[in-house]
Short mmCIF file of C-alpha atoms and ligand atoms in Angstrom, two decimals:
data_model
loop_
_atom_site.label_atom_id
_atom_site.label_comp_id
_atom_site.label_asym_id
_atom_site.label_seq_id
_atom_site.Cartn_x
_atom_site.Cartn_y
_atom_site.Cartn_z
CA MET A 2 -36.09 41.62 25.08
CA LYS A 3 -34.97 44.83 23.32
CA THR A 4 -33.16 47.21 25.65
CA ALA A 5 -32.73 50.98 25.51
CA LEU A 6 -30.62 53.46 27.45
CA ILE A 7 -31.90 57.04 27.44
CA THR A 8 -29.68 59.79 28.82
CA GLY A 9 -31.58 62.54 30.62
CA GLY A 10 -34.53 60.18 30.69
CA ALA A 11 -36.24 61.47 33.82
CA ARG A 12 -38.10 64.42 32.33
CA GLY A 13 -39.04 66.30 29.17
CA ILE A 14 -38.30 64.63 25.84
CA GLY A 15 -36.31 61.88 27.58
CA ALA A 16 -39.24 60.85 29.77
CA ALA A 17 -41.66 60.85 26.82
CA THR A 18 -39.15 58.66 24.96
CA ALA A 19 -38.84 56.26 27.90
CA ARG A 20 -42.64 55.90 28.02
CA ALA A 21 -42.93 55.35 24.26
CA LEU A 22 -40.13 52.77 24.19
CA SER A 23 -41.53 50.94 27.20
CA GLU A 24 -44.97 50.78 25.54
CA ASP A 25 -43.21 49.38 22.47
CA GLY A 26 -41.75 46.53 24.55
CA TYR A 27 -38.26 47.81 25.35
CA ALA A 28 -36.64 47.31 28.73
CA VAL A 29 -35.75 50.90 29.53
CA ALA A 30 -32.71 52.21 31.40
CA ILE A 31 -33.44 55.76 32.51
CA GLY A 32 -30.32 57.88 32.94
CA TYR A 33 -30.48 60.89 35.23
CA ARG A 34 -28.07 63.47 36.58
CA GLN A 35 -30.08 65.49 39.12
CA SER A 36 -33.67 64.30 38.73
CA GLU A 37 -33.36 61.08 40.75
CA ALA A 38 -36.85 61.26 42.25
CA SER A 39 -38.50 61.86 38.84
CA ALA A 40 -36.47 59.01 37.34
CA ALA A 41 -37.56 56.64 40.13
CA ALA A 42 -41.20 57.72 39.80
CA LEU A 43 -41.09 57.17 36.03
CA ALA A 44 -39.51 53.72 36.41
CA GLY A 45 -42.23 52.85 38.94
CA GLU A 46 -44.91 54.01 36.50
CA LEU A 47 -43.46 51.90 33.68
CA ARG A 48 -43.14 48.82 35.90
CA ALA A 49 -46.71 49.27 37.13
CA ALA A 50 -47.80 49.18 33.49
CA GLY A 51 -45.99 45.83 33.06
CA GLY A 52 -42.71 47.19 31.68
CA VAL A 53 -39.09 46.62 32.67
CA ALA A 54 -37.30 49.79 33.81
CA GLY A 55 -34.31 50.81 35.90
CA VAL A 56 -32.73 54.11 36.89
CA TYR A 57 -29.04 54.94 36.56
CA LEU A 58 -26.99 57.92 37.65
CA LEU A 59 -25.38 59.02 34.38
CA ASP A 60 -23.72 62.42 34.06
CA VAL A 61 -22.80 62.73 30.39
CA ALA A 62 -20.22 65.39 31.28
CA SER A 63 -18.13 62.78 33.16
CA THR A 64 -16.37 59.85 31.50
CA ALA A 65 -16.26 57.97 34.83
CA SER A 66 -20.01 58.39 35.30
CA VAL A 67 -20.82 57.29 31.73
CA THR A 68 -18.54 54.25 32.00
CA ALA A 69 -20.00 53.18 35.34
CA ALA A 70 -23.60 53.63 34.15
CA VAL A 71 -23.08 51.69 30.90
CA GLU A 72 -21.37 48.88 32.85
CA ARG A 73 -24.31 48.70 35.29
CA VAL A 74 -26.95 48.76 32.57
CA THR A 75 -25.09 46.07 30.63
CA ALA A 76 -24.73 43.93 33.75
CA GLU A 77 -28.42 44.26 34.62
CA PHE A 78 -29.99 44.22 31.13
CA GLY A 79 -27.47 41.92 29.39
CA HIS A 80 -26.84 44.30 26.50
CA ILE A 81 -27.91 47.65 25.04
CA ASP A 82 -29.74 47.62 21.69
CA LEU A 83 -30.62 51.30 21.55
CA LEU A 84 -28.87 54.38 22.92
CA VAL A 85 -30.80 57.64 22.88
CA ASN A 86 -28.42 60.53 23.51
CA ASN A 87 -30.99 62.98 24.79
CA ALA A 88 -29.31 64.77 27.72
CA GLY A 89 -28.66 68.41 27.06
CA ILE A 90 -28.53 71.93 28.40
CA SER A 91 -29.09 75.26 26.70
CA LEU A 92 -27.65 78.69 27.20
CA SER A 93 -28.81 82.09 25.94
CA GLY A 94 -26.77 85.24 25.54
CA LEU A 95 -24.52 87.15 23.22
CA LEU A 96 -21.33 85.43 22.10
CA THR A 97 -19.36 88.42 23.34
CA ASP A 98 -20.71 87.78 26.87
CA LEU A 99 -19.97 84.05 26.83
CA SER A 100 -17.32 82.95 29.36
CA ASP A 101 -14.85 80.15 28.69
CA ALA A 102 -16.46 78.20 31.51
CA ASP A 103 -19.98 78.45 30.04
CA TRP A 104 -18.74 77.55 26.56
CA ASP A 105 -16.85 74.54 27.95
CA ARG A 106 -19.81 73.40 30.07
CA LEU A 107 -22.19 73.49 27.12
CA ILE A 108 -19.87 71.76 24.65
CA ASN A 109 -18.83 69.22 27.30
CA THR A 110 -22.48 68.30 27.93
CA ASP A 111 -24.23 68.62 24.57
CA LEU A 112 -21.45 67.45 22.23
CA SER A 113 -18.77 65.63 24.24
CA GLY A 114 -21.53 63.87 26.20
CA VAL A 115 -22.77 62.29 22.97
CA PHE A 116 -19.22 61.22 22.11
CA ARG A 117 -18.69 59.66 25.57
CA CYS A 118 -21.94 57.69 25.54
CA CYS A 119 -21.39 56.43 21.98
CA ARG A 120 -17.86 55.36 22.87
CA ALA A 121 -19.12 53.49 25.93
CA VAL A 122 -21.89 51.50 24.24
CA LEU A 123 -20.21 50.76 20.91
CA PRO A 124 -17.92 47.87 21.94
CA GLY A 125 -20.97 45.84 23.01
CA MET A 126 -22.89 46.75 19.87
CA ILE A 127 -19.92 45.90 17.64
CA ARG A 128 -19.54 42.54 19.39
CA ARG A 129 -23.21 41.85 18.68
CA GLN A 130 -22.96 43.37 15.15
CA SER A 131 -26.19 45.14 15.90
CA GLY A 132 -27.35 48.37 17.49
CA CYS A 133 -29.03 51.71 17.05
CA ILE A 134 -27.94 55.13 18.26
CA ILE A 135 -30.23 58.15 18.08
CA ASN A 136 -28.74 61.53 18.92
CA ILE A 137 -30.98 64.45 19.82
CA SER A 138 -29.72 67.56 18.05
CA SER A 139 -31.87 70.65 17.39
CA ILE A 140 -33.13 72.82 14.55
CA TRP A 141 -30.57 75.33 15.79
CA GLY A 142 -27.86 72.80 14.90
CA MET A 143 -29.23 72.96 11.34
CA ALA A 144 -30.08 76.64 11.02
CA GLY A 145 -28.23 78.42 13.83
CA ALA A 146 -29.84 80.69 16.42
CA ALA A 147 -28.75 84.18 17.44
CA CYS A 148 -27.88 84.34 21.15
CA GLU A 149 -27.49 80.56 21.20
CA VAL A 150 -24.17 80.24 19.41
CA ALA A 151 -22.62 77.67 21.76
CA TYR A 152 -25.81 75.57 21.73
CA SER A 153 -26.07 75.82 17.93
CA ALA A 154 -22.41 74.85 17.54
CA ALA A 155 -22.76 71.86 19.86
CA LYS A 156 -25.93 70.66 18.14
CA ALA A 157 -24.36 71.10 14.67
CA GLY A 158 -21.47 69.06 16.04
CA VAL A 159 -23.91 66.32 17.04
CA ILE A 160 -25.13 66.16 13.44
CA GLY A 161 -21.55 65.95 12.13
CA LEU A 162 -20.66 63.30 14.70
CA SER A 163 -23.73 61.27 13.78
CA ARG A 164 -23.02 61.37 10.05
CA ALA A 165 -19.38 60.36 10.48
CA LEU A 166 -20.14 57.66 13.04
CA ALA A 167 -22.90 56.26 10.82
CA LYS A 168 -20.25 55.65 8.15
CA GLU A 169 -17.79 54.21 10.68
CA VAL A 170 -20.10 51.69 12.33
CA GLY A 171 -22.70 51.01 9.62
CA PRO A 172 -20.60 48.08 8.36
CA SER A 173 -20.87 46.63 11.89
CA GLY A 174 -24.67 46.59 11.66
CA ILE A 175 -25.12 49.73 13.77
CA ARG A 176 -27.34 52.60 12.63
CA VAL A 177 -26.64 56.12 13.87
CA ASN A 178 -29.16 58.88 13.18
CA CYS A 179 -30.17 62.27 14.50
CA ILE A 180 -33.39 63.93 15.51
CA ALA A 181 -33.39 67.73 15.32
CA PRO A 182 -36.55 68.90 17.09
CA GLY A 183 -38.08 72.33 16.73
CA VAL A 184 -39.46 74.19 19.73
CA ILE A 185 -40.87 71.61 22.15
CA ASP A 186 -42.90 72.23 25.29
CA THR A 187 -40.46 71.24 28.07
CA GLU A 188 -38.67 72.87 30.99
CA MET A 189 -35.86 73.82 28.60
CA ASN A 190 -38.16 76.52 27.27
CA ALA A 191 -39.61 77.49 30.66
CA HIS A 192 -37.58 80.72 30.58
CA LEU A 193 -39.52 81.89 27.51
CA SER A 194 -42.42 84.25 28.19
CA PRO A 195 -45.94 83.36 26.98
CA ALA A 196 -45.52 86.12 24.39
CA ASP A 197 -42.24 84.61 23.11
CA LEU A 198 -43.83 81.16 22.90
CA ALA A 199 -46.85 82.59 21.07
CA ALA A 200 -44.51 84.33 18.61
CA LEU A 201 -42.63 81.07 17.97
CA ALA A 202 -45.93 79.23 17.46
CA GLU A 203 -47.04 81.90 15.00
CA GLU A 204 -43.76 81.63 13.08
CA THR A 205 -44.28 77.86 12.79
CA PRO A 206 -46.28 76.81 9.71
CA LEU A 207 -48.24 74.27 11.76
CA GLY A 208 -49.15 77.09 14.15
CA ARG A 209 -47.99 75.62 17.44
CA ILE A 210 -44.97 74.39 19.33
CA GLY A 211 -44.31 70.67 19.61
CA ARG A 212 -44.94 68.10 22.32
CA PRO A 213 -42.28 65.78 23.79
CA GLU A 214 -44.36 62.81 22.60
CA GLU A 215 -43.88 63.98 19.01
CA VAL A 216 -40.10 63.69 19.38
CA ALA A 217 -40.53 60.30 21.06
CA ALA A 218 -42.56 59.17 18.03
CA ALA A 219 -39.59 60.01 15.79
CA VAL A 220 -37.33 57.95 18.08
CA LEU A 221 -39.70 54.98 17.76
CA PHE A 222 -39.76 55.37 13.99
CA LEU A 223 -35.97 55.49 13.67
CA ALA A 224 -35.46 52.59 16.07
CA GLY A 225 -38.16 50.44 14.49
CA ALA A 226 -38.87 48.79 11.17
CA GLY A 227 -39.48 52.14 9.45
CA GLY A 228 -35.90 53.21 10.16
CA GLU A 229 -34.10 50.05 9.10
CA PHE A 230 -32.50 51.61 5.99
CA LEU A 231 -31.78 54.98 7.58
CA ALA A 232 -28.21 55.81 8.62
CA GLY A 233 -26.55 59.18 9.11
CA GLN A 234 -29.85 61.02 8.60
CA VAL A 235 -31.42 63.97 10.37
CA ILE A 236 -35.17 63.90 11.01
CA SER A 237 -36.61 67.20 12.18
CA PRO A 238 -40.00 67.25 13.91
CA ASN A 239 -40.39 71.02 13.86
CA GLY A 240 -43.81 71.90 12.47
CA GLY A 241 -42.15 73.44 9.42
CA LEU A 242 -40.25 76.11 11.36
CA VAL A 243 -37.02 75.10 9.62
CA ILE A 244 -37.33 73.56 6.16
P1 NDP B 325 -35.17 69.47 29.74
O1 NDP B 325 -34.46 70.67 30.23
O2 NDP B 325 -36.61 69.24 30.08
O3 NDP B 325 -34.37 68.15 30.13
C1 NDP B 325 -32.98 68.09 30.00
C2 NDP B 325 -32.55 66.70 30.37
O4 NDP B 325 -31.13 66.63 30.18
C3 NDP B 325 -32.83 66.36 31.82
O5 NDP B 325 -33.33 65.04 31.88
C4 NDP B 325 -31.47 66.45 32.49
O6 NDP B 325 -31.29 65.51 33.51
C5 NDP B 325 -30.56 66.07 31.34
N1 NDP B 325 -29.19 66.53 31.53
C6 NDP B 325 -28.70 67.79 31.50
N2 NDP B 325 -27.37 67.79 31.74
C7 NDP B 325 -27.02 66.50 31.93
C8 NDP B 325 -25.79 65.83 32.20
N3 NDP B 325 -24.64 66.49 32.37
N4 NDP B 325 -25.82 64.48 32.29
C9 NDP B 325 -26.96 63.79 32.15
N5 NDP B 325 -28.15 64.35 31.93
C10 NDP B 325 -28.17 65.69 31.81
O7 NDP B 325 -35.00 69.52 28.17
P2 NDP B 325 -35.67 68.76 26.94
O8 NDP B 325 -36.36 67.55 27.37
O9 NDP B 325 -36.38 69.78 26.16
O10 NDP B 325 -34.33 68.42 26.13
C11 NDP B 325 -33.92 67.11 25.80
C12 NDP B 325 -33.00 67.20 24.60
O11 NDP B 325 -33.71 67.75 23.50
C13 NDP B 325 -31.80 68.14 24.81
O12 NDP B 325 -30.66 67.58 24.20
C14 NDP B 325 -32.22 69.41 24.09
O13 NDP B 325 -31.12 70.17 23.67
C15 NDP B 325 -32.99 68.82 22.94
N6 NDP B 325 -33.90 69.74 22.29
C16 NDP B 325 -34.92 70.35 22.99
C17 NDP B 325 -35.76 71.23 22.35
C18 NDP B 325 -36.86 71.95 23.05
O14 NDP B 325 -37.41 72.90 22.48
N7 NDP B 325 -37.24 71.56 24.26
C19 NDP B 325 -35.60 71.52 20.92
C20 NDP B 325 -34.52 70.83 20.29
C21 NDP B 325 -33.70 69.98 20.96
P3 NDP B 325 -31.46 65.85 35.11
O15 NDP B 325 -32.76 66.58 35.24
O16 NDP B 325 -31.44 64.50 35.74
O17 NDP B 325 -30.26 66.68 35.47
#
């Protein structure tokens, strides 16, 4: 059975990805940091539908937590075929108001978290000479966003990491790619007012913001037969907002 580990899998894009992968026949390991109850409910839902799912405490900001989670998933699932580095936080504000602590927290989660999880799963994938890693970046990692400099920098870093790692581990049969979503309807954007969301939708050529399921569909594509010759690429489901 194909197995997938999704960081931040309890809600938002991560939960939609867990559902899509489970429907596609993957055994799904749902990583969570705070949302334990949502993770457990989601795993129950997937099992009730005939899937295989487990929940794992996995704080991407902590090497010890990542190591322990990957060891547990590997012990229980046998191996990890697919890692989806989805966990992330965002932060708005002027660069001149950004504290060292906030900068460090964001980079440590959104960029170093991807590094830690890749480092933890790769030895198993290299042993098997097979694997797929999908890193969730953002359009702001491609285009940059005012008042989201730390987030944009981290997400641009994720793209750079993915491209370099794709070259490093491609010869071992491992594909590394990125998804850079546009504005997606999740709690990450809950701080935006209806007027702000309407303005973003209007700015988007397709006239709306995206759904988590539309990012999950890109994960399925990259992980599946359609993505077999893709390595080091960035796919951006964004409705045309950034071209
Ligand atoms: P949500 O805020 O809905 O979910 C964030 C997820 O990240 C939660 O599952 C949360 O887990 C997890 N998370 C945060 N910090 C950590 C941590 N230290 N360790 C482990 N998990 C953590 O956001 P989205 O679903 O929208 O975001 C998912 C990804 O997509 C992020 O990387 C985000 O940057 C990216 N993205 C989102 C866009 C959007 O418009 N929504 C656009 C482009 C990219 P828990 O609840 O358990 O703490």
